[in-house]
PDB file of C-alpha atoms and ligand atoms in Angstrom:
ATOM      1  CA  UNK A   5     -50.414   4.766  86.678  1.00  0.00           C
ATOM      2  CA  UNK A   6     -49.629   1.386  88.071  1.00  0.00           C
ATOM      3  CA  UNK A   7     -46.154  -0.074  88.520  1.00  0.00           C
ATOM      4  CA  UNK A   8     -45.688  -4.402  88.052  1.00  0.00           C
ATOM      5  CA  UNK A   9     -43.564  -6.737  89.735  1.00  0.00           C
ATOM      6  CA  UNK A  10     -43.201 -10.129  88.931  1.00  0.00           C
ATOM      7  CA  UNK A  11     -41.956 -12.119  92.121  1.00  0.00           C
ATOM      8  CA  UNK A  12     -41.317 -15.903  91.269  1.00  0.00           C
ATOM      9  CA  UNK A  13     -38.073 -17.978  91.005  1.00  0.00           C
ATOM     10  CA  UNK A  14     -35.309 -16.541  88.612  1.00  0.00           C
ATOM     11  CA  UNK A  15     -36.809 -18.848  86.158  1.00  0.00           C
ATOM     12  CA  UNK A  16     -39.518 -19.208  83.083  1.00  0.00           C
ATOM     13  CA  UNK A  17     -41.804 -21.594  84.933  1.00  0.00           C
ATOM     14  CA  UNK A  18     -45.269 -20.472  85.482  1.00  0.00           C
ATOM     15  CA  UNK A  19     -43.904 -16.608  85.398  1.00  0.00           C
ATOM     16  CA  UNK A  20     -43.205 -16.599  81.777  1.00  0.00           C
ATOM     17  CA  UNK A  21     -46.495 -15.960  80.262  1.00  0.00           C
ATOM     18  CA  UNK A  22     -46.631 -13.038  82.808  1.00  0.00           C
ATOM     19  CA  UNK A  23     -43.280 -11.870  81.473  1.00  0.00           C
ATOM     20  CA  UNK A  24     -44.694 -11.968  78.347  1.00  0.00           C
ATOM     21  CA  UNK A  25     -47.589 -10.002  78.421  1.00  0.00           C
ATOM     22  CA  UNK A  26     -45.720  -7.335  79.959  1.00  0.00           C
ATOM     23  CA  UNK A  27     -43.036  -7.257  77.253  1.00  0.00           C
ATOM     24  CA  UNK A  28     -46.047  -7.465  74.435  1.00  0.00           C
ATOM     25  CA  UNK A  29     -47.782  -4.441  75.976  1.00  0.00           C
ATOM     26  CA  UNK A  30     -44.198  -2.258  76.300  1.00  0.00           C
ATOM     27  CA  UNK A  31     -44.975  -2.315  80.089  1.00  0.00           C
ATOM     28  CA  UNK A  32     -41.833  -2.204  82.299  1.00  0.00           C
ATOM     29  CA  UNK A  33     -41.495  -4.070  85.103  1.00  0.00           C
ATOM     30  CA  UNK A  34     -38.915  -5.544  87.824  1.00  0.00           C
ATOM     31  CA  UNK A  35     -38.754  -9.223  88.847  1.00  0.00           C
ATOM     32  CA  UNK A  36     -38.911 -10.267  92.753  1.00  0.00           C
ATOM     33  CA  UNK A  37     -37.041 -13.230  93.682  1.00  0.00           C
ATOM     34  CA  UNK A  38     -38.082 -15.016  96.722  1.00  0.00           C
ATOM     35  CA  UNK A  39     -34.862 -14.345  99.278  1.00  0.00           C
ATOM     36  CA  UNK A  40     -36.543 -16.953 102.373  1.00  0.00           C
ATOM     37  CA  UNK A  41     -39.416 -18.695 101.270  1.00  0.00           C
ATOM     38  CA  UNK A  42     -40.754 -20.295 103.876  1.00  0.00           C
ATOM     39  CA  UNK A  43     -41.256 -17.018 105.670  1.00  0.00           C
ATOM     40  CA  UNK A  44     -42.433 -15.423 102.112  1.00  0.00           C
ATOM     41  CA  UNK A  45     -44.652 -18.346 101.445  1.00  0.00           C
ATOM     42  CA  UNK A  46     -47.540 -17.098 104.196  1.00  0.00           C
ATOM     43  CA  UNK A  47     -47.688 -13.707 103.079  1.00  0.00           C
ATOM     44  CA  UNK A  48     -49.037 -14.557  99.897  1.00  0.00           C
ATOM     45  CA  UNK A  49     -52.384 -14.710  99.045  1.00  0.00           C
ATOM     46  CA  UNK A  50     -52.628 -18.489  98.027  1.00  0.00           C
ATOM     47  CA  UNK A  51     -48.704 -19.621  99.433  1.00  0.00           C
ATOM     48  CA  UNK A  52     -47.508 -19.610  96.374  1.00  0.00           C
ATOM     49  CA  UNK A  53     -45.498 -17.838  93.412  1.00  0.00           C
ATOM     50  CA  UNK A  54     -46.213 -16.617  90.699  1.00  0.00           C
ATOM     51  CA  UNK A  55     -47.449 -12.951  92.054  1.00  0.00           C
ATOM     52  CA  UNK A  56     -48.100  -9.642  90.493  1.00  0.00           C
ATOM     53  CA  UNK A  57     -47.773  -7.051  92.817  1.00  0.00           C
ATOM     54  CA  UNK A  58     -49.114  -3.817  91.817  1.00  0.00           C
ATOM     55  CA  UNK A  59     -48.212  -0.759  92.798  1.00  0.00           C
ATOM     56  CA  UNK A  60     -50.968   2.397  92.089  1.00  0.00           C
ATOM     57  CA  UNK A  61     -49.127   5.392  92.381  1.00  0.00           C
ATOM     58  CA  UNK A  62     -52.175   7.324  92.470  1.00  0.00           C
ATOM     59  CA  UNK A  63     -54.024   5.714  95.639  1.00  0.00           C
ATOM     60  CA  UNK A  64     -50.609   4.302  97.160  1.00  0.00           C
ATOM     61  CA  UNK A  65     -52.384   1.007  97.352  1.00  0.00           C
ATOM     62  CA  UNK A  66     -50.186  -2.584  96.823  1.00  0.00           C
ATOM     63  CA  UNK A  67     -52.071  -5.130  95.326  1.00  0.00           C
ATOM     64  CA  UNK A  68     -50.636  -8.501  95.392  1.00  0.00           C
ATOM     65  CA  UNK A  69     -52.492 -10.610  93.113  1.00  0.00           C
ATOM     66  CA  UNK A  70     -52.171 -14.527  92.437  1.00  0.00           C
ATOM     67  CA  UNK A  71     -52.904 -17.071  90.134  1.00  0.00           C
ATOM     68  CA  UNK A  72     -51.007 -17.001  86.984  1.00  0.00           C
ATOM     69  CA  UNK A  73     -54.061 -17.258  85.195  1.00  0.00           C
ATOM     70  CA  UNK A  74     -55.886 -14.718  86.840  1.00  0.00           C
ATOM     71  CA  UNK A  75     -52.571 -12.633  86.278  1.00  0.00           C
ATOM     72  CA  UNK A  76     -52.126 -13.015  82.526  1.00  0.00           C
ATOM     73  CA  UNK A  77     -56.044 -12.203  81.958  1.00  0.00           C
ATOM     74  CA  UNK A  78     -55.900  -8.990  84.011  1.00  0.00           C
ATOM     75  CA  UNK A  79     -53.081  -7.783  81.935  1.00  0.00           C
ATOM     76  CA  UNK A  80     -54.738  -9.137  78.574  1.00  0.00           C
ATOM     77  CA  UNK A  81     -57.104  -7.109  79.911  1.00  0.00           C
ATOM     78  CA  UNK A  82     -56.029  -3.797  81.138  1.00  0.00           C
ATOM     79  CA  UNK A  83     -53.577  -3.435  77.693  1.00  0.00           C
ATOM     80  CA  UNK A  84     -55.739  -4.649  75.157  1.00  0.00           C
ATOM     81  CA  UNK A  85     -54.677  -8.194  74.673  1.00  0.00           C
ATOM     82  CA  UNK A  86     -57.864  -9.938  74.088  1.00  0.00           C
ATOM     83  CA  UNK A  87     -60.427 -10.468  71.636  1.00  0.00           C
ATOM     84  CA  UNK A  88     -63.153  -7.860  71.385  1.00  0.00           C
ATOM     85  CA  UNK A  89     -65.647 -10.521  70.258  1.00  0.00           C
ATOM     86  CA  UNK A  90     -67.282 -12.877  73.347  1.00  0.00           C
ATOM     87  CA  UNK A  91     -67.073 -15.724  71.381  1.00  0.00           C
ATOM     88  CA  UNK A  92     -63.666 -15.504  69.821  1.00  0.00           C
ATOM     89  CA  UNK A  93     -62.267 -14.198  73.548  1.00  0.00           C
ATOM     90  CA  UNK A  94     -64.201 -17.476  74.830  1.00  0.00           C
ATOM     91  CA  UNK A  95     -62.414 -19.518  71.915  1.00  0.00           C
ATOM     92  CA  UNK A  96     -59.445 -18.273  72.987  1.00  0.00           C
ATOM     93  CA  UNK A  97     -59.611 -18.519  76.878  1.00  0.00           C
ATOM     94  CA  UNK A  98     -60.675 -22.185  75.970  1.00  0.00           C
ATOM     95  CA  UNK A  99     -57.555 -22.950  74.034  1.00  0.00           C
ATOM     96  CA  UNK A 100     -55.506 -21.319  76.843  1.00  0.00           C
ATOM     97  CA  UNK A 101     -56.924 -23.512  79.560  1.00  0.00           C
ATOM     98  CA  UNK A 102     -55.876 -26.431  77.236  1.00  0.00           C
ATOM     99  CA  UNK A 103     -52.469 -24.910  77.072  1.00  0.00           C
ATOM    100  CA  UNK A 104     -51.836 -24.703  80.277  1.00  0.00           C
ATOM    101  CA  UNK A 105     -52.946 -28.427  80.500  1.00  0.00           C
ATOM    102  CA  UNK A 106     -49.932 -29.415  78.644  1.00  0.00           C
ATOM    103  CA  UNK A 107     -47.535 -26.516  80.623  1.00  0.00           C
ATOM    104  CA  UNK A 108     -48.645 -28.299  83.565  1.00  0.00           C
ATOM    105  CA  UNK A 109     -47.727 -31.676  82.863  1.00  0.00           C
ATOM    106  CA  UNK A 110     -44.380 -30.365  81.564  1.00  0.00           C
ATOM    107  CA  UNK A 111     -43.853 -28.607  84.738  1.00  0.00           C
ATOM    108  CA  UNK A 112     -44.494 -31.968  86.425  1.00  0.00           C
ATOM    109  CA  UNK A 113     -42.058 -34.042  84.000  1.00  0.00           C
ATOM    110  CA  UNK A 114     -38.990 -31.483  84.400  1.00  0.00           C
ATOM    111  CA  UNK A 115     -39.291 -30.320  88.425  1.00  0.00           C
ATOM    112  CA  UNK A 116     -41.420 -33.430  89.876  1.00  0.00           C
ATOM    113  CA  UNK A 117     -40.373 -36.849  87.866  1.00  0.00           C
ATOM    114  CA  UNK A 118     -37.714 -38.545  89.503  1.00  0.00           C
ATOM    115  CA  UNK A 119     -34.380 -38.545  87.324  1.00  0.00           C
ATOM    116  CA  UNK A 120     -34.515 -42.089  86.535  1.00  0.00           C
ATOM    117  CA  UNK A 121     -38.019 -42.202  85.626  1.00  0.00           C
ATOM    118  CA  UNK A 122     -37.958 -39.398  83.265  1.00  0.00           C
ATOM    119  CA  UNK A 123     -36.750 -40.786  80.177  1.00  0.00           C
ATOM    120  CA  UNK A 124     -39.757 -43.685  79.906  1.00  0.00           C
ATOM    121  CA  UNK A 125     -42.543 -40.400  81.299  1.00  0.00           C
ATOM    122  CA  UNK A 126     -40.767 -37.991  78.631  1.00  0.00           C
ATOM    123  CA  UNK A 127     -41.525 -40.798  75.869  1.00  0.00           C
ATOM    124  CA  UNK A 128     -45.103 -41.595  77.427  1.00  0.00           C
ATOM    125  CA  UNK A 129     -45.623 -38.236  76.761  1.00  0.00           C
ATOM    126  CA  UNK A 130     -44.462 -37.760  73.314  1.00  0.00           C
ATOM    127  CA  UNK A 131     -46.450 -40.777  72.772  1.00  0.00           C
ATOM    128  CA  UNK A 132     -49.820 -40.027  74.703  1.00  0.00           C
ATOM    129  CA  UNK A 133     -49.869 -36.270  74.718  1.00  0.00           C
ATOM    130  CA  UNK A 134     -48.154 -34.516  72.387  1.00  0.00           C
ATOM    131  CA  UNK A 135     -49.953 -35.764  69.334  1.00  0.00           C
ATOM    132  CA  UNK A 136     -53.343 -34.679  70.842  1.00  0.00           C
ATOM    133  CA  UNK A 137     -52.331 -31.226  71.382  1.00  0.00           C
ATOM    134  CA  UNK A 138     -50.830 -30.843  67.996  1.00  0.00           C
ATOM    135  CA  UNK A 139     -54.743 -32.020  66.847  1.00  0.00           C
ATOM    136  CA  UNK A 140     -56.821 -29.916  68.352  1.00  0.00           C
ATOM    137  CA  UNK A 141     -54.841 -26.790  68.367  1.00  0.00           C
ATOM    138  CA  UNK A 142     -54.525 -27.121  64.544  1.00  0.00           C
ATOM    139  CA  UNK A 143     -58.355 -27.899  63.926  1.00  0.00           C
ATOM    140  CA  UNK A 144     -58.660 -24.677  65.684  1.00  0.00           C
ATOM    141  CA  UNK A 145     -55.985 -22.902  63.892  1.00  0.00           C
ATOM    142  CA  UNK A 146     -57.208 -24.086  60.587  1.00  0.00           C
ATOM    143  CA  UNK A 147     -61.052 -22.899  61.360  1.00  0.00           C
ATOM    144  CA  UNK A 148     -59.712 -19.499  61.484  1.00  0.00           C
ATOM    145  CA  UNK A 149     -58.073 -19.356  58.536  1.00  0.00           C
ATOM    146  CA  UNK A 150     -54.739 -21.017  59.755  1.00  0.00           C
ATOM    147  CA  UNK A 151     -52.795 -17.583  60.133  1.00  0.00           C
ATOM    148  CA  UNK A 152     -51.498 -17.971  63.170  1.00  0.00           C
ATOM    149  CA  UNK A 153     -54.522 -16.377  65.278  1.00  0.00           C
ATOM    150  CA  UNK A 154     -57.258 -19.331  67.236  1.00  0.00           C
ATOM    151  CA  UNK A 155     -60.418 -17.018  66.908  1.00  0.00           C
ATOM    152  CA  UNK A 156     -60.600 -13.370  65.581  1.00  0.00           C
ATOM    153  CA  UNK A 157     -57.952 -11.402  64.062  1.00  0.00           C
ATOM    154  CA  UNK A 158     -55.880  -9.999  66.696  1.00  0.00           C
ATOM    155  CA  UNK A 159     -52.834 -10.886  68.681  1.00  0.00           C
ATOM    156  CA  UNK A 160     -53.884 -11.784  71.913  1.00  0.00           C
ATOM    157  CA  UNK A 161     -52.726 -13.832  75.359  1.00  0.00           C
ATOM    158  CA  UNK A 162     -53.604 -16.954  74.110  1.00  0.00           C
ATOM    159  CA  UNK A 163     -51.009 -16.778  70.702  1.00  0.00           C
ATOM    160  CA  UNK A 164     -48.541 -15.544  73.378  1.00  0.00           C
ATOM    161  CA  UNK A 165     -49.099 -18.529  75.924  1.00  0.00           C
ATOM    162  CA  UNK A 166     -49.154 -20.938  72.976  1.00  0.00           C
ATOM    163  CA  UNK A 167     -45.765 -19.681  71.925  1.00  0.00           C
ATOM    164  CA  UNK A 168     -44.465 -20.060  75.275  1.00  0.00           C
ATOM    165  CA  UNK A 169     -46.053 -23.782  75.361  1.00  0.00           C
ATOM    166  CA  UNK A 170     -44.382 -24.238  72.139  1.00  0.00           C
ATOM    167  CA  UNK A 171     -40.736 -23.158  73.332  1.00  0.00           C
ATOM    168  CA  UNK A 172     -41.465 -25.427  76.443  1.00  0.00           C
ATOM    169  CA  UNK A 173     -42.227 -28.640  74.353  1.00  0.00           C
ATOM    170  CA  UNK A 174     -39.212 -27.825  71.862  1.00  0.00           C
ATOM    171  CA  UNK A 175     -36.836 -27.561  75.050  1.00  0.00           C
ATOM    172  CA  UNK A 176     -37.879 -31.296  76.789  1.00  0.00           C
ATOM    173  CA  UNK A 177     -38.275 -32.863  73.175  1.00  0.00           C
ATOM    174  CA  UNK A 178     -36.048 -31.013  70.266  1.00  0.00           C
ATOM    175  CA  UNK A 179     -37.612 -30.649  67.238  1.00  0.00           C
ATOM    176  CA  UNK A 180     -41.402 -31.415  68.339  1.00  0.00           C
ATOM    177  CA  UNK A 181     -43.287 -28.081  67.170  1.00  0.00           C
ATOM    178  CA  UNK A 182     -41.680 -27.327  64.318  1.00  0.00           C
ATOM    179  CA  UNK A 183     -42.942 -26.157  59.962  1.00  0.00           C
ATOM    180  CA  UNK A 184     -42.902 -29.544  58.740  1.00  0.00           C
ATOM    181  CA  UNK A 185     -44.394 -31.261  62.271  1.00  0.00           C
ATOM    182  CA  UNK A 186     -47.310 -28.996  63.217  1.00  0.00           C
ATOM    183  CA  UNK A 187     -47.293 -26.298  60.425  1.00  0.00           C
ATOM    184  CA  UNK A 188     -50.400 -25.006  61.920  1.00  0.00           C
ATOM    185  CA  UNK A 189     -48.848 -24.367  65.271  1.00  0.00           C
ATOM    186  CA  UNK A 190     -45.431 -23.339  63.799  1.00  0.00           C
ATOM    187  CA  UNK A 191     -47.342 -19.790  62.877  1.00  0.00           C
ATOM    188  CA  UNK A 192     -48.221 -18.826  65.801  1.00  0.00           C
ATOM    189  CA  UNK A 193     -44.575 -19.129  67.066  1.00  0.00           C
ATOM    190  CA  UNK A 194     -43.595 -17.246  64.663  1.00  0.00           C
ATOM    191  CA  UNK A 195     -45.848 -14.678  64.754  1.00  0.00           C
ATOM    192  CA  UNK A 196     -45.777 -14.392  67.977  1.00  0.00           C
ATOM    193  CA  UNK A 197     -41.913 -14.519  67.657  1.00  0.00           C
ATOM    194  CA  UNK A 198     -41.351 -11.902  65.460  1.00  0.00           C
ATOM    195  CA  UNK A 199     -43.699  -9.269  67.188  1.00  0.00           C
ATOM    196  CA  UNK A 200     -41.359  -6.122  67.787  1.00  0.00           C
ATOM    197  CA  UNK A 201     -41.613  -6.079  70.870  1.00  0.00           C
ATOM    198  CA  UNK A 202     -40.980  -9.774  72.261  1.00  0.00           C
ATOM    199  CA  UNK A 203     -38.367 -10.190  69.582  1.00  0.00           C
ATOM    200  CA  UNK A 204     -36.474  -7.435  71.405  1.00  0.00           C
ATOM    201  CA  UNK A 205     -37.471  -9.374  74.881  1.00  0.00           C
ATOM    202  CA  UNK A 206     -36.151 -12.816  73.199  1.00  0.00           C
ATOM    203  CA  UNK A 207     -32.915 -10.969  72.431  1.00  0.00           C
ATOM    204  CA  UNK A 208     -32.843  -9.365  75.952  1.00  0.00           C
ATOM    205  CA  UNK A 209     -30.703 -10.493  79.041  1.00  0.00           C
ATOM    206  CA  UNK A 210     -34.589  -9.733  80.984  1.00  0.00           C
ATOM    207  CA  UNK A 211     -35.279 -13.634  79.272  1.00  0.00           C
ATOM    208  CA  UNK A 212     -34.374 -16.074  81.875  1.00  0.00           C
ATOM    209  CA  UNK A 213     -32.021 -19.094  80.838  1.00  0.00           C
ATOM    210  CA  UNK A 214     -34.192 -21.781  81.719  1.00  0.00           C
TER     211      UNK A 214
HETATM  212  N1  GSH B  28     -52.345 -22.523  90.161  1.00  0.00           N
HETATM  213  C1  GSH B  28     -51.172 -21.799  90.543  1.00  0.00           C
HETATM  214  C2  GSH B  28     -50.045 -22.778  90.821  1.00  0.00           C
HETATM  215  C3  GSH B  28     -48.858 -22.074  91.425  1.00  0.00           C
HETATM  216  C4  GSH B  28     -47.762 -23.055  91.817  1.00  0.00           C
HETATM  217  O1  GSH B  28     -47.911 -24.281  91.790  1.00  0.00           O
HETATM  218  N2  GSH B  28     -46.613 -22.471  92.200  1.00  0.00           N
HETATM  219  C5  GSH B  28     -45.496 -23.254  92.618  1.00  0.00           C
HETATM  220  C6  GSH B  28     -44.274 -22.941  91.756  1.00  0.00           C
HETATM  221  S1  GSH B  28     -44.525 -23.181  90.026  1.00  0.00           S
HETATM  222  C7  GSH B  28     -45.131 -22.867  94.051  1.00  0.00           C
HETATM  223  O2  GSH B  28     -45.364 -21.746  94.478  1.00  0.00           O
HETATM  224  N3  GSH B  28     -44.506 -23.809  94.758  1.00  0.00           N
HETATM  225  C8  GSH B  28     -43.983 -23.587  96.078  1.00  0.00           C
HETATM  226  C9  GSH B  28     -44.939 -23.920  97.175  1.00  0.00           C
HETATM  227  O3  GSH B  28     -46.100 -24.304  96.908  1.00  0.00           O
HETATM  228  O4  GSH B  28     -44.508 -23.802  98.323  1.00  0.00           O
HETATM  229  C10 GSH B  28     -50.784 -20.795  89.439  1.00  0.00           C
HETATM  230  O5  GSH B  28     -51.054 -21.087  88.253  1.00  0.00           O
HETATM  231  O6  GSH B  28     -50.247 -19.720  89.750  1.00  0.00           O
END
């Protein structure tokens, strides 16, 4: 048996999808918050947060592992979160890395764009990005039989990630993901939304605010 901690900022951010595959798998775990980062920021593997660390009670070895990517796919892994299928788990790990291209350039618009530039990059964005994303993740929605699921039939990371992409985009720009604007897309929320388990998590005071 292994025990998780998240350590990142008491926010979402890049620690959400981590969050999230926790709370999908029933896995408790505690959140570390960074207390003086610049003398935390060395001991990490890559200077940065998001971290898993990972207790095994059964060797007493700490694992701190990095890379939110490399996170979420080693707990898709280890609790069944991914498609059995090479190709449908490739499908999938392809729409994720697109996913994260969009996280990324929210994460840039909200924490790195100076106030008064924002509103003209936030409508940039609408304009320029947005209405690819909505594209491409709905051709590959619709291939599949447009229920919610990119490639296979299974829950896995990727529906999860998109979800949390989702809430993201609604969040900067109300109203952008929604039945009538990206119908396609709007399933997977709400599958993803109304899975036991992260319904109880969205309900939760364990959900950060922002
Ligand atoms: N590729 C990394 C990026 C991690 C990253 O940029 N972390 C930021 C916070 S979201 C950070 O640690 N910033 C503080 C620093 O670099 O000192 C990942 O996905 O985990």
């Amino acid at each position: 048996m292994a025990s998780f901690t998240v350590y990142y900022w008491p926010g979402k951010g890049r620690a959400e999808n981590v969050r999230l595959i926790l709370e999908a798998a029933g896995v408790p775990y505690e959140n570390k918050y960074p207390s003086d980062w610049p003398a935390e920021k060395p001991t990490l593997p890559f200077g940065q947060l998001p971290a898993l660390i990972i207790n095994d009670e059964k060797t007493k070895q700490t694992t701190t592992l990095a890379q939110s990517a490399a996170i979420v796919r080693f707990l898709a892994r280890k609790f069944n979160l991914v498609a059995e299928d090479p190709l449908a788990a490739a499908i999938a790990d392809s729409v994720w890395e697109h996913t994260i291209e969009v996280s990324n350039k929210i994460i840039r618009l909200v924490w790195l764009t100076p106030k008064e530039e924002k509103p003209a990059e936030i409508e940039k964005f609408k304009q320029e990005v947005v209405p690819g994303f909505i594209k491409a993740q709905t051709a590959i929605l619709e291939k599949n039989g447009n229920n919610g699921i990119y490639a296979g039939n299974k829950l896995t990371y990727v529906e999860i990630a998109a979800y949390n992409a989702i809430d993201e985009l609604n969040t900067l720009i109300p109203g952008t993901i929604t039945a009538t604007t990206a119908p396609a897309l709007w399933k997977v929320h709400e599958l993803v939304a109304n899975d036991d388990k992260i319904k109880a998590y969205l309900a939760s005071p364990r959900r950060h605010e922002m």
